[in-house]
Amino acid sequence: MKSLRMLAVCLLVVTMCQGCAQNPGKGNNQPEAKTQKISQAGPIQRDRLPNGTPELQGGPEGHVRKPHPMSLADLHHKYPTYYVLNGPQSKRQVALTFDDAPDAVFTPQVLDALKQAGVKATFFVVGNRAEAHPDIMARIVREGHVVGNHSYSHSNLPKLSDLKFRSEVTRTDEIIRNYTGYLPTLFRPPYGNTDENQILWLASRDKRIVGWNVDSLDWKGLNADQVSTNVLGHILPGAIILQHAAGGQGEDLSGTVAAIPRIVKSLKSDGVEFVTVEDLLNLNKNAKENIRAGSKQ
């Protein structure tokens, strides 16, 4: 009888041990609770770095947090002296500006309209076009308009090397000086595109990078009513108005030409004075001469 009892006890012990092996922690409430918490936390991270550290599931910082170039508004706020979008709002003055000149079709028409309206404007000229149309370039200067640099070939400047970018500027500077007798103070990047390093270089030469705060959108081939509405509907004192006196292949700027007398008449009747960008920015004669002297060095 004693032997049978011992045998029964041994069988019970063996059975309990097998249960423990198959269900670790069974019979102990605390380990079981920990196991449940782990399972509720979700699947264990399986992607790991070579050193065994779990990978970042969203990707490395360098892949996600890519640096973004500063916007034009950011650049204006950071360099307000050298990168301007408008003049002071303390006077009822605005400046008409015309890009991409000269050509043999639309630039003469723009000049005719400005002459008839008795208004001086600012022309941002492309160097290779000035070379191609010297007579029209000479007329722009002769009729008292201010000339700014719009690069030599109208390239997208941030995509150029530093050497190429600087060549686009200095080459056009010299072309303009042949007509005006001095290096231009004003520079407008094609498409309005530039970057911080280019602004710093231009600032080192005491140039003013000129943007705009009123866009006629005339390059879309708009008619005179549309161009006039785009300009007059956004005018504020100190406005710099963007228009074009020449275009690319197939672009029609006849709406720009026809809109000039409407814009001038409407604003003049409201007591607004048309000035050049140099006058709008208060670059008086002495200041301009200092800037030009520095640009020649």
PDB file of C-alpha atoms in Angstrom:
ATOM      1  CA  MET A   1       0.000   0.000   0.000  1.00  0.00           C
ATOM      2  CA  LYS A   2       2.814   2.438   0.893  1.00  0.00           C
ATOM      3  CA  SER A   3       4.479   1.642  -2.462  1.00  0.00           C
ATOM      4  CA  LEU A   4       1.300   2.468  -4.341  1.00  0.00           C
ATOM      5  CA  ARG A   5       1.012   5.825  -2.544  1.00  0.00           C
ATOM      6  CA  MET A   6       4.620   6.730  -3.419  1.00  0.00           C
ATOM      7  CA  LEU A   7       3.972   5.826  -7.045  1.00  0.00           C
ATOM      8  CA  ALA A   8       0.893   8.047  -7.161  1.00  0.00           C
ATOM      9  CA  VAL A   9       2.822  10.987  -5.711  1.00  0.00           C
ATOM     10  CA  CYS A  10       5.617  10.564  -8.285  1.00  0.00           C
ATOM     11  CA  LEU A  11       3.121  10.509 -11.150  1.00  0.00           C
ATOM     12  CA  LEU A  12       1.501  13.691  -9.837  1.00  0.00           C
ATOM     13  CA  VAL A  13       4.851  15.481  -9.641  1.00  0.00           C
ATOM     14  CA  VAL A  14       5.800  14.423 -13.185  1.00  0.00           C
ATOM     15  CA  THR A  15       2.461  15.637 -14.521  1.00  0.00           C
ATOM     16  CA  MET A  16       2.848  19.038 -12.851  1.00  0.00           C
ATOM     17  CA  CYS A  17       6.378  19.462 -14.225  1.00  0.00           C
ATOM     18  CA  GLN A  18       5.241  18.705 -17.756  1.00  0.00           C
ATOM     19  CA  GLY A  19       2.533  21.348 -17.394  1.00  0.00           C
ATOM     20  CA  CYS A  20       5.082  23.912 -16.267  1.00  0.00           C
ATOM     21  CA  ALA A  21       7.308  23.172 -19.244  1.00  0.00           C
ATOM     22  CA  GLN A  22       4.450  23.578 -21.727  1.00  0.00           C
ATOM     23  CA  ASN A  23       2.975  26.675 -20.063  1.00  0.00           C
ATOM     24  CA  PRO A  24       5.727  28.742 -18.433  1.00  0.00           C
ATOM     25  CA  GLY A  25       4.398  30.953 -15.720  1.00  0.00           C
ATOM     26  CA  LYS A  26       1.180  28.932 -15.466  1.00  0.00           C
ATOM     27  CA  GLY A  27      -0.113  29.115 -11.959  1.00  0.00           C
ATOM     28  CA  ASN A  28       1.697  32.426 -11.270  1.00  0.00           C
ATOM     29  CA  ASN A  29      -0.555  35.438 -11.827  1.00  0.00           C
ATOM     30  CA  GLN A  30       2.196  38.076 -12.005  1.00  0.00           C
ATOM     31  CA  PRO A  31       4.261  36.514 -14.876  1.00  0.00           C
ATOM     32  CA  GLU A  32       1.046  35.857 -16.791  1.00  0.00           C
ATOM     33  CA  ALA A  33       0.025  39.505 -16.528  1.00  0.00           C
ATOM     34  CA  LYS A  34       3.418  40.606 -17.894  1.00  0.00           C
ATOM     35  CA  THR A  35       3.028  38.269 -20.853  1.00  0.00           C
ATOM     36  CA  GLN A  36      -0.355  39.777 -21.660  1.00  0.00           C
ATOM     37  CA  LYS A  37       1.060  43.343 -21.566  1.00  0.00           C
ATOM     38  CA  ILE A  38       3.797  42.423 -24.011  1.00  0.00           C
ATOM     39  CA  SER A  39       1.314  40.896 -26.437  1.00  0.00           C
ATOM     40  CA  GLN A  40      -0.902  43.983 -26.255  1.00  0.00           C
ATOM     41  CA  ALA A  41       2.000  46.261 -27.221  1.00  0.00           C
ATOM     42  CA  GLY A  42       1.950  44.926 -30.799  1.00  0.00           C
ATOM     43  CA  PRO A  43       4.459  42.994 -32.887  1.00  0.00           C
ATOM     44  CA  ILE A  44       8.093  43.183 -31.941  1.00  0.00           C
ATOM     45  CA  GLN A  45      10.275  45.360 -34.270  1.00  0.00           C
ATOM     46  CA  ARG A  46      11.968  42.954 -36.662  1.00  0.00           C
ATOM     47  CA  ASP A  47      13.892  45.307 -39.029  1.00  0.00           C
ATOM     48  CA  ARG A  48      17.235  45.991 -37.454  1.00  0.00           C
ATOM     49  CA  LEU A  49      20.448  47.797 -38.213  1.00  0.00           C
ATOM     50  CA  PRO A  50      23.613  45.713 -38.734  1.00  0.00           C
ATOM     51  CA  ASN A  51      24.488  46.289 -35.083  1.00  0.00           C
ATOM     52  CA  GLY A  52      21.159  44.861 -33.976  1.00  0.00           C
ATOM     53  CA  THR A  53      19.455  48.177 -33.188  1.00  0.00           C
ATOM     54  CA  PRO A  54      15.839  48.347 -34.402  1.00  0.00           C
ATOM     55  CA  GLU A  55      15.488  50.465 -37.549  1.00  0.00           C
ATOM     56  CA  LEU A  56      13.521  53.729 -37.590  1.00  0.00           C
ATOM     57  CA  GLN A  57      10.318  52.795 -39.410  1.00  0.00           C
ATOM     58  CA  GLY A  58       9.753  56.249 -40.893  1.00  0.00           C
ATOM     59  CA  GLY A  59      13.246  56.257 -42.347  1.00  0.00           C
ATOM     60  CA  PRO A  60      16.518  57.912 -41.304  1.00  0.00           C
ATOM     61  CA  GLU A  61      16.449  61.606 -40.455  1.00  0.00           C
ATOM     62  CA  GLY A  62      18.554  62.410 -43.515  1.00  0.00           C
ATOM     63  CA  HIS A  63      15.993  60.808 -45.814  1.00  0.00           C
ATOM     64  CA  VAL A  64      12.980  62.533 -44.328  1.00  0.00           C
ATOM     65  CA  ARG A  65      14.222  65.922 -43.123  1.00  0.00           C
ATOM     66  CA  LYS A  66      15.633  67.126 -46.428  1.00  0.00           C
ATOM     67  CA  PRO A  67      16.624  70.812 -46.445  1.00  0.00           C
ATOM     68  CA  HIS A  68      14.260  73.031 -48.414  1.00  0.00           C
ATOM     69  CA  PRO A  69      15.458  76.188 -50.190  1.00  0.00           C
ATOM     70  CA  MET A  70      14.205  79.466 -48.791  1.00  0.00           C
ATOM     71  CA  SER A  71      11.146  80.860 -50.505  1.00  0.00           C
ATOM     72  CA  LEU A  72      11.309  84.230 -52.244  1.00  0.00           C
ATOM     73  CA  ALA A  73       9.292  85.728 -49.386  1.00  0.00           C
ATOM     74  CA  ASP A  74      11.792  84.271 -46.900  1.00  0.00           C
ATOM     75  CA  LEU A  75      14.684  85.773 -48.839  1.00  0.00           C
ATOM     76  CA  HIS A  76      12.967  89.153 -48.953  1.00  0.00           C
ATOM     77  CA  HIS A  77      12.440  89.141 -45.188  1.00  0.00           C
ATOM     78  CA  LYS A  78      16.017  88.057 -44.551  1.00  0.00           C
ATOM     79  CA  TYR A  79      17.609  90.563 -46.954  1.00  0.00           C
ATOM     80  CA  PRO A  80      15.098  93.438 -47.199  1.00  0.00           C
ATOM     81  CA  THR A  81      17.729  95.967 -48.254  1.00  0.00           C
ATOM     82  CA  TYR A  82      18.972  94.013 -51.220  1.00  0.00           C
ATOM     83  CA  TYR A  83      15.975  91.910 -52.236  1.00  0.00           C
ATOM     84  CA  VAL A  84      12.904  94.085 -52.694  1.00  0.00           C
ATOM     85  CA  LEU A  85       9.368  93.283 -53.788  1.00  0.00           C
ATOM     86  CA  ASN A  86       7.927  96.788 -53.506  1.00  0.00           C
ATOM     87  CA  GLY A  87       8.788 100.324 -52.562  1.00  0.00           C
ATOM     88  CA  PRO A  88       7.705 102.300 -49.492  1.00  0.00           C
ATOM     89  CA  GLN A  89       3.976 102.775 -49.052  1.00  0.00           C
ATOM     90  CA  SER A  90       4.364 106.292 -47.723  1.00  0.00           C
ATOM     91  CA  LYS A  91       3.969 107.873 -51.178  1.00  0.00           C
ATOM     92  CA  ARG A  92       1.385 107.359 -53.880  1.00  0.00           C
ATOM     93  CA  GLN A  93       3.932 106.080 -56.359  1.00  0.00           C
ATOM     94  CA  VAL A  94       4.183 102.934 -58.462  1.00  0.00           C
ATOM     95  CA  ALA A  95       6.740 101.581 -60.919  1.00  0.00           C
ATOM     96  CA  LEU A  96       5.998  99.901 -64.231  1.00  0.00           C
ATOM     97  CA  THR A  97       8.614  97.276 -65.075  1.00  0.00           C
ATOM     98  CA  PHE A  98       9.028  95.336 -68.302  1.00  0.00           C
ATOM     99  CA  ASP A  99      11.024  92.118 -68.612  1.00  0.00           C
ATOM    100  CA  ASP A 100      12.740  90.213 -71.444  1.00  0.00           C
ATOM    101  CA  ALA A 101      13.369  93.222 -73.713  1.00  0.00           C
ATOM    102  CA  PRO A 102      14.362  94.076 -76.295  1.00  0.00           C
ATOM    103  CA  ASP A 103      12.732  92.465 -79.301  1.00  0.00           C
ATOM    104  CA  ALA A 104      11.763  93.883 -82.694  1.00  0.00           C
ATOM    105  CA  VAL A 105       7.999  93.375 -82.323  1.00  0.00           C
ATOM    106  CA  PHE A 106       6.585  94.241 -78.904  1.00  0.00           C
ATOM    107  CA  THR A 107       9.313  96.415 -77.340  1.00  0.00           C
ATOM    108  CA  PRO A 108       8.849  99.238 -79.878  1.00  0.00           C
ATOM    109  CA  GLN A 109       5.086  99.141 -79.274  1.00  0.00           C
ATOM    110  CA  VAL A 110       5.582  99.320 -75.506  1.00  0.00           C
ATOM    111  CA  LEU A 111       7.951 102.253 -75.939  1.00  0.00           C
ATOM    112  CA  ASP A 112       5.410 104.025 -78.164  1.00  0.00           C
ATOM    113  CA  ALA A 113       2.659 103.537 -75.567  1.00  0.00           C
ATOM    114  CA  LEU A 114       4.847 104.787 -72.723  1.00  0.00           C
ATOM    115  CA  LYS A 115       5.926 107.833 -74.714  1.00  0.00           C
ATOM    116  CA  GLN A 116       2.358 108.729 -75.536  1.00  0.00           C
ATOM    117  CA  ALA A 117       1.348 108.291 -71.884  1.00  0.00           C
ATOM    118  CA  GLY A 118       4.292 110.385 -70.684  1.00  0.00           C
ATOM    119  CA  VAL A 119       5.586 107.671 -68.352  1.00  0.00           C
ATOM    120  CA  LYS A 120       9.096 106.425 -67.606  1.00  0.00           C
ATOM    121  CA  ALA A 121       9.483 102.737 -66.835  1.00  0.00           C
ATOM    122  CA  THR A 122      12.179 100.250 -65.874  1.00  0.00           C
ATOM    123  CA  PHE A 123      13.281  97.683 -68.461  1.00  0.00           C
ATOM    124  CA  PHE A 124      15.005  94.509 -67.319  1.00  0.00           C
ATOM    125  CA  VAL A 125      16.903  93.510 -70.424  1.00  0.00           C
ATOM    126  CA  VAL A 126      18.355  90.182 -71.522  1.00  0.00           C
ATOM    127  CA  GLY A 127      21.970  90.533 -72.617  1.00  0.00           C
ATOM    128  CA  ASN A 128      21.889  88.476 -75.800  1.00  0.00           C
ATOM    129  CA  ARG A 129      18.721  90.291 -76.911  1.00  0.00           C
ATOM    130  CA  ALA A 130      20.363  93.651 -76.318  1.00  0.00           C
ATOM    131  CA  GLU A 131      23.181  92.465 -78.580  1.00  0.00           C
ATOM    132  CA  ALA A 132      20.673  91.367 -81.209  1.00  0.00           C
ATOM    133  CA  HIS A 133      18.693  94.646 -81.185  1.00  0.00           C
ATOM    134  CA  PRO A 134      21.138  97.476 -80.495  1.00  0.00           C
ATOM    135  CA  ASP A 135      18.907 100.143 -82.036  1.00  0.00           C
ATOM    136  CA  ILE A 136      15.975  99.312 -79.779  1.00  0.00           C
ATOM    137  CA  MET A 137      18.275  99.079 -76.778  1.00  0.00           C
ATOM    138  CA  ALA A 138      19.596 102.539 -77.593  1.00  0.00           C
ATOM    139  CA  ARG A 139      16.043 103.855 -77.865  1.00  0.00           C
ATOM    140  CA  ILE A 140      15.148 102.569 -74.374  1.00  0.00           C
ATOM    141  CA  VAL A 141      18.040 104.567 -72.920  1.00  0.00           C
ATOM    142  CA  ARG A 142      17.532 107.603 -75.131  1.00  0.00           C
ATOM    143  CA  GLU A 143      13.901 107.980 -74.051  1.00  0.00           C
ATOM    144  CA  GLY A 144      14.852 108.124 -70.382  1.00  0.00           C
ATOM    145  CA  HIS A 145      13.878 104.686 -69.096  1.00  0.00           C
ATOM    146  CA  VAL A 146      15.950 102.923 -66.457  1.00  0.00           C
ATOM    147  CA  VAL A 147      17.695  99.712 -67.493  1.00  0.00           C
ATOM    148  CA  GLY A 148      18.144  96.721 -65.194  1.00  0.00           C
ATOM    149  CA  ASN A 149      20.009  93.446 -65.680  1.00  0.00           C
ATOM    150  CA  HIS A 150      17.893  90.355 -66.469  1.00  0.00           C
ATOM    151  CA  SER A 151      20.837  87.978 -67.125  1.00  0.00           C
ATOM    152  CA  TYR A 152      22.499  87.231 -70.432  1.00  0.00           C
ATOM    153  CA  SER A 153      20.464  84.278 -71.682  1.00  0.00           C
ATOM    154  CA  HIS A 154      17.425  84.152 -69.350  1.00  0.00           C
ATOM    155  CA  SER A 155      18.567  80.938 -67.680  1.00  0.00           C
ATOM    156  CA  ASN A 156      17.015  79.447 -64.549  1.00  0.00           C
ATOM    157  CA  LEU A 157      19.772  80.781 -62.314  1.00  0.00           C
ATOM    158  CA  PRO A 158      19.627  78.390 -59.300  1.00  0.00           C
ATOM    159  CA  LYS A 159      20.449  75.541 -61.682  1.00  0.00           C
ATOM    160  CA  LEU A 160      23.704  77.162 -62.816  1.00  0.00           C
ATOM    161  CA  SER A 161      27.168  76.809 -61.356  1.00  0.00           C
ATOM    162  CA  ASP A 162      28.516  79.845 -59.500  1.00  0.00           C
ATOM    163  CA  LEU A 163      30.863  80.614 -62.390  1.00  0.00           C
ATOM    164  CA  LYS A 164      28.101  80.470 -64.994  1.00  0.00           C
ATOM    165  CA  PHE A 165      25.717  82.500 -62.868  1.00  0.00           C
ATOM    166  CA  ARG A 166      28.257  85.265 -62.321  1.00  0.00           C
ATOM    167  CA  SER A 167      29.060  85.310 -66.014  1.00  0.00           C
ATOM    168  CA  GLU A 168      25.354  85.770 -66.817  1.00  0.00           C
ATOM    169  CA  VAL A 169      25.344  88.881 -64.629  1.00  0.00           C
ATOM    170  CA  THR A 170      28.701  90.475 -65.413  1.00  0.00           C
ATOM    171  CA  ARG A 171      28.438  89.908 -69.148  1.00  0.00           C
ATOM    172  CA  THR A 172      25.095  91.701 -69.258  1.00  0.00           C
ATOM    173  CA  ASP A 173      26.396  94.448 -66.973  1.00  0.00           C
ATOM    174  CA  GLU A 174      29.040  95.316 -69.553  1.00  0.00           C
ATOM    175  CA  ILE A 175      26.536  95.290 -72.411  1.00  0.00           C
ATOM    176  CA  ILE A 176      24.288  97.694 -70.516  1.00  0.00           C
ATOM    177  CA  ARG A 177      27.204  99.942 -69.599  1.00  0.00           C
ATOM    178  CA  ASN A 178      27.954 100.358 -73.299  1.00  0.00           C
ATOM    179  CA  TYR A 179      24.592 102.118 -73.642  1.00  0.00           C
ATOM    180  CA  THR A 180      24.192 103.880 -70.301  1.00  0.00           C
ATOM    181  CA  GLY A 181      27.782 104.675 -69.357  1.00  0.00           C
ATOM    182  CA  TYR A 182      27.526 102.892 -65.988  1.00  0.00           C
ATOM    183  CA  LEU A 183      26.901  99.457 -64.559  1.00  0.00           C
ATOM    184  CA  PRO A 184      23.250  98.837 -63.701  1.00  0.00           C
ATOM    185  CA  THR A 185      22.122  99.044 -60.097  1.00  0.00           C
ATOM    186  CA  LEU A 186      19.104  96.783 -60.530  1.00  0.00           C
ATOM    187  CA  PHE A 187      18.929  93.052 -61.182  1.00  0.00           C
ATOM    188  CA  ARG A 188      15.890  90.858 -61.699  1.00  0.00           C
ATOM    189  CA  PRO A 189      16.420  87.089 -61.907  1.00  0.00           C
ATOM    190  CA  PRO A 190      14.570  85.339 -64.743  1.00  0.00           C
ATOM    191  CA  TYR A 191      11.316  83.739 -63.574  1.00  0.00           C
ATOM    192  CA  GLY A 192      11.984  85.429 -60.240  1.00  0.00           C
ATOM    193  CA  ASN A 193      14.167  82.434 -59.340  1.00  0.00           C
ATOM    194  CA  THR A 194      17.299  82.877 -57.271  1.00  0.00           C
ATOM    195  CA  ASP A 195      18.867  81.467 -54.127  1.00  0.00           C
ATOM    196  CA  GLU A 196      20.552  82.791 -51.026  1.00  0.00           C
ATOM    197  CA  ASN A 197      24.137  82.411 -52.251  1.00  0.00           C
ATOM    198  CA  GLN A 198      23.329  84.329 -55.415  1.00  0.00           C
ATOM    199  CA  ILE A 199      21.679  87.103 -53.438  1.00  0.00           C
ATOM    200  CA  LEU A 200      24.732  87.364 -51.192  1.00  0.00           C
ATOM    201  CA  TRP A 201      27.025  87.652 -54.205  1.00  0.00           C
ATOM    202  CA  LEU A 202      24.814  90.294 -55.826  1.00  0.00           C
ATOM    203  CA  ALA A 203      24.639  92.175 -52.528  1.00  0.00           C
ATOM    204  CA  SER A 204      28.436  92.138 -52.344  1.00  0.00           C
ATOM    205  CA  ARG A 205      28.319  94.141 -55.578  1.00  0.00           C
ATOM    206  CA  ASP A 206      25.724  96.500 -54.087  1.00  0.00           C
ATOM    207  CA  LYS A 207      23.014  95.476 -56.515  1.00  0.00           C
ATOM    208  CA  ARG A 208      19.322  95.547 -55.684  1.00  0.00           C
ATOM    209  CA  ILE A 209      17.481  92.359 -56.580  1.00  0.00           C
ATOM    210  CA  VAL A 210      14.045  93.486 -57.730  1.00  0.00           C
ATOM    211  CA  GLY A 211      10.988  91.292 -57.524  1.00  0.00           C
ATOM    212  CA  TRP A 212       7.388  92.506 -57.767  1.00  0.00           C
ATOM    213  CA  ASN A 213       4.150  92.543 -55.815  1.00  0.00           C
ATOM    214  CA  VAL A 214       1.728  93.088 -58.713  1.00  0.00           C
ATOM    215  CA  ASP A 215       1.793  90.545 -61.549  1.00  0.00           C
ATOM    216  CA  SER A 216      -0.089  91.347 -64.751  1.00  0.00           C
ATOM    217  CA  LEU A 217       0.229  87.705 -65.914  1.00  0.00           C
ATOM    218  CA  ASP A 218       0.514  89.150 -69.408  1.00  0.00           C
ATOM    219  CA  TRP A 219       2.796  86.309 -70.494  1.00  0.00           C
ATOM    220  CA  LYS A 220      -0.324  84.125 -70.630  1.00  0.00           C
ATOM    221  CA  GLY A 221      -1.436  86.005 -73.741  1.00  0.00           C
ATOM    222  CA  LEU A 222      -4.175  87.915 -71.912  1.00  0.00           C
ATOM    223  CA  ASN A 223      -6.162  90.685 -73.569  1.00  0.00           C
ATOM    224  CA  ALA A 224      -6.066  94.324 -72.492  1.00  0.00           C
ATOM    225  CA  ASP A 225      -9.072  93.999 -70.173  1.00  0.00           C
ATOM    226  CA  GLN A 226      -7.527  91.059 -68.342  1.00  0.00           C
ATOM    227  CA  VAL A 227      -4.113  92.682 -68.018  1.00  0.00           C
ATOM    228  CA  SER A 228      -5.646  95.916 -66.747  1.00  0.00           C
ATOM    229  CA  THR A 229      -7.788  94.073 -64.205  1.00  0.00           C
ATOM    230  CA  ASN A 230      -4.818  92.077 -62.905  1.00  0.00           C
ATOM    231  CA  VAL A 231      -2.861  95.283 -62.357  1.00  0.00           C
ATOM    232  CA  LEU A 232      -5.510  97.727 -61.145  1.00  0.00           C
ATOM    233  CA  GLY A 233      -7.137  95.173 -58.882  1.00  0.00           C
ATOM    234  CA  HIS A 234      -3.970  94.739 -56.794  1.00  0.00           C
ATOM    235  CA  ILE A 235      -2.417  98.186 -56.704  1.00  0.00           C
ATOM    236  CA  LEU A 236      -1.112  99.613 -53.444  1.00  0.00           C
ATOM    237  CA  PRO A 237       1.230 102.568 -52.889  1.00  0.00           C
ATOM    238  CA  GLY A 238       4.792 101.503 -53.626  1.00  0.00           C
ATOM    239  CA  ALA A 239       3.764  98.743 -56.024  1.00  0.00           C
ATOM    240  CA  ILE A 240       6.244  97.241 -58.456  1.00  0.00           C
ATOM    241  CA  ILE A 241       4.244  96.043 -61.458  1.00  0.00           C
ATOM    242  CA  LEU A 242       5.504  93.148 -63.568  1.00  0.00           C
ATOM    243  CA  GLN A 243       4.843  93.209 -67.306  1.00  0.00           C
ATOM    244  CA  HIS A 244       6.775  92.083 -70.370  1.00  0.00           C
ATOM    245  CA  ALA A 245       8.060  93.985 -73.390  1.00  0.00           C
ATOM    246  CA  ALA A 246       9.123  90.840 -75.225  1.00  0.00           C
ATOM    247  CA  GLY A 247       8.350  87.164 -74.913  1.00  0.00           C
ATOM    248  CA  GLY A 248       9.258  83.657 -75.912  1.00  0.00           C
ATOM    249  CA  GLN A 249       8.285  81.694 -78.974  1.00  0.00           C
ATOM    250  CA  GLY A 250       4.596  82.154 -79.767  1.00  0.00           C
ATOM    251  CA  GLU A 251       3.833  84.535 -76.883  1.00  0.00           C
ATOM    252  CA  ASP A 252       1.466  87.394 -77.715  1.00  0.00           C
ATOM    253  CA  LEU A 253       1.894  90.590 -75.695  1.00  0.00           C
ATOM    254  CA  SER A 254      -0.523  92.779 -77.621  1.00  0.00           C
ATOM    255  CA  GLY A 255      -2.751  92.839 -74.527  1.00  0.00           C
ATOM    256  CA  THR A 256       0.115  94.391 -72.562  1.00  0.00           C
ATOM    257  CA  VAL A 257       0.577  97.142 -75.137  1.00  0.00           C
ATOM    258  CA  ALA A 258      -3.123  97.963 -75.222  1.00  0.00           C
ATOM    259  CA  ALA A 259      -3.398  97.936 -71.416  1.00  0.00           C
ATOM    260  CA  ILE A 260      -0.683 100.560 -70.820  1.00  0.00           C
ATOM    261  CA  PRO A 261      -2.795 103.667 -71.546  1.00  0.00           C
ATOM    262  CA  ARG A 262      -5.708 102.268 -69.505  1.00  0.00           C
ATOM    263  CA  ILE A 263      -3.525 101.556 -66.486  1.00  0.00           C
ATOM    264  CA  VAL A 264      -1.785 104.924 -66.657  1.00  0.00           C
ATOM    265  CA  LYS A 265      -5.006 106.896 -67.118  1.00  0.00           C
ATOM    266  CA  SER A 266      -6.787 105.118 -64.271  1.00  0.00           C
ATOM    267  CA  LEU A 267      -3.985 105.516 -61.749  1.00  0.00           C
ATOM    268  CA  LYS A 268      -3.085 109.074 -62.700  1.00  0.00           C
ATOM    269  CA  SER A 269      -6.722 110.092 -62.248  1.00  0.00           C
ATOM    270  CA  ASP A 270      -6.453 108.684 -58.723  1.00  0.00           C
ATOM    271  CA  GLY A 271      -3.403 110.803 -57.948  1.00  0.00           C
ATOM    272  CA  VAL A 272      -0.803 108.060 -58.432  1.00  0.00           C
ATOM    273  CA  GLU A 273       2.625 109.001 -59.789  1.00  0.00           C
ATOM    274  CA  PHE A 274       4.595 106.705 -62.107  1.00  0.00           C
ATOM    275  CA  VAL A 275       8.315 106.525 -61.314  1.00  0.00           C
ATOM    276  CA  THR A 276      11.244 104.278 -62.119  1.00  0.00           C
ATOM    277  CA  VAL A 277      12.320 101.565 -59.679  1.00  0.00           C
ATOM    278  CA  GLU A 278      15.418 103.585 -58.778  1.00  0.00           C
ATOM    279  CA  ASP A 279      13.244 106.530 -57.757  1.00  0.00           C
ATOM    280  CA  LEU A 280      10.713 104.283 -56.015  1.00  0.00           C
ATOM    281  CA  LEU A 281      13.495 102.814 -53.874  1.00  0.00           C
ATOM    282  CA  ASN A 282      14.898 106.279 -53.142  1.00  0.00           C
ATOM    283  CA  LEU A 283      18.220 105.541 -54.790  1.00  0.00           C
ATOM    284  CA  ASN A 284      19.118 109.198 -55.133  1.00  0.00           C
ATOM    285  CA  LYS A 285      21.884 110.396 -57.409  1.00  0.00           C
ATOM    286  CA  ASN A 286      24.668 110.183 -54.814  1.00  0.00           C
ATOM    287  CA  ALA A 287      23.603 106.729 -53.645  1.00  0.00           C
ATOM    288  CA  LYS A 288      23.381 105.480 -57.221  1.00  0.00           C
ATOM    289  CA  GLU A 289      26.801 106.814 -58.032  1.00  0.00           C
ATOM    290  CA  ASN A 290      28.260 105.090 -54.953  1.00  0.00           C
ATOM    291  CA  ILE A 291      26.645 101.810 -55.932  1.00  0.00           C
ATOM    292  CA  ARG A 292      27.882 102.111 -59.488  1.00  0.00           C
ATOM    293  CA  ALA A 293      31.388 102.937 -58.350  1.00  0.00           C
ATOM    294  CA  GLY A 294      31.399  99.886 -56.137  1.00  0.00           C
ATOM    295  CA  SER A 295      30.093  97.721 -58.951  1.00  0.00           C
ATOM    296  CA  LYS A 296      32.988  98.737 -61.169  1.00  0.00           C
ATOM    297  CA  GLN A 297      35.601  97.476 -58.725  1.00  0.00           C
TER     298      GLN A 297
END
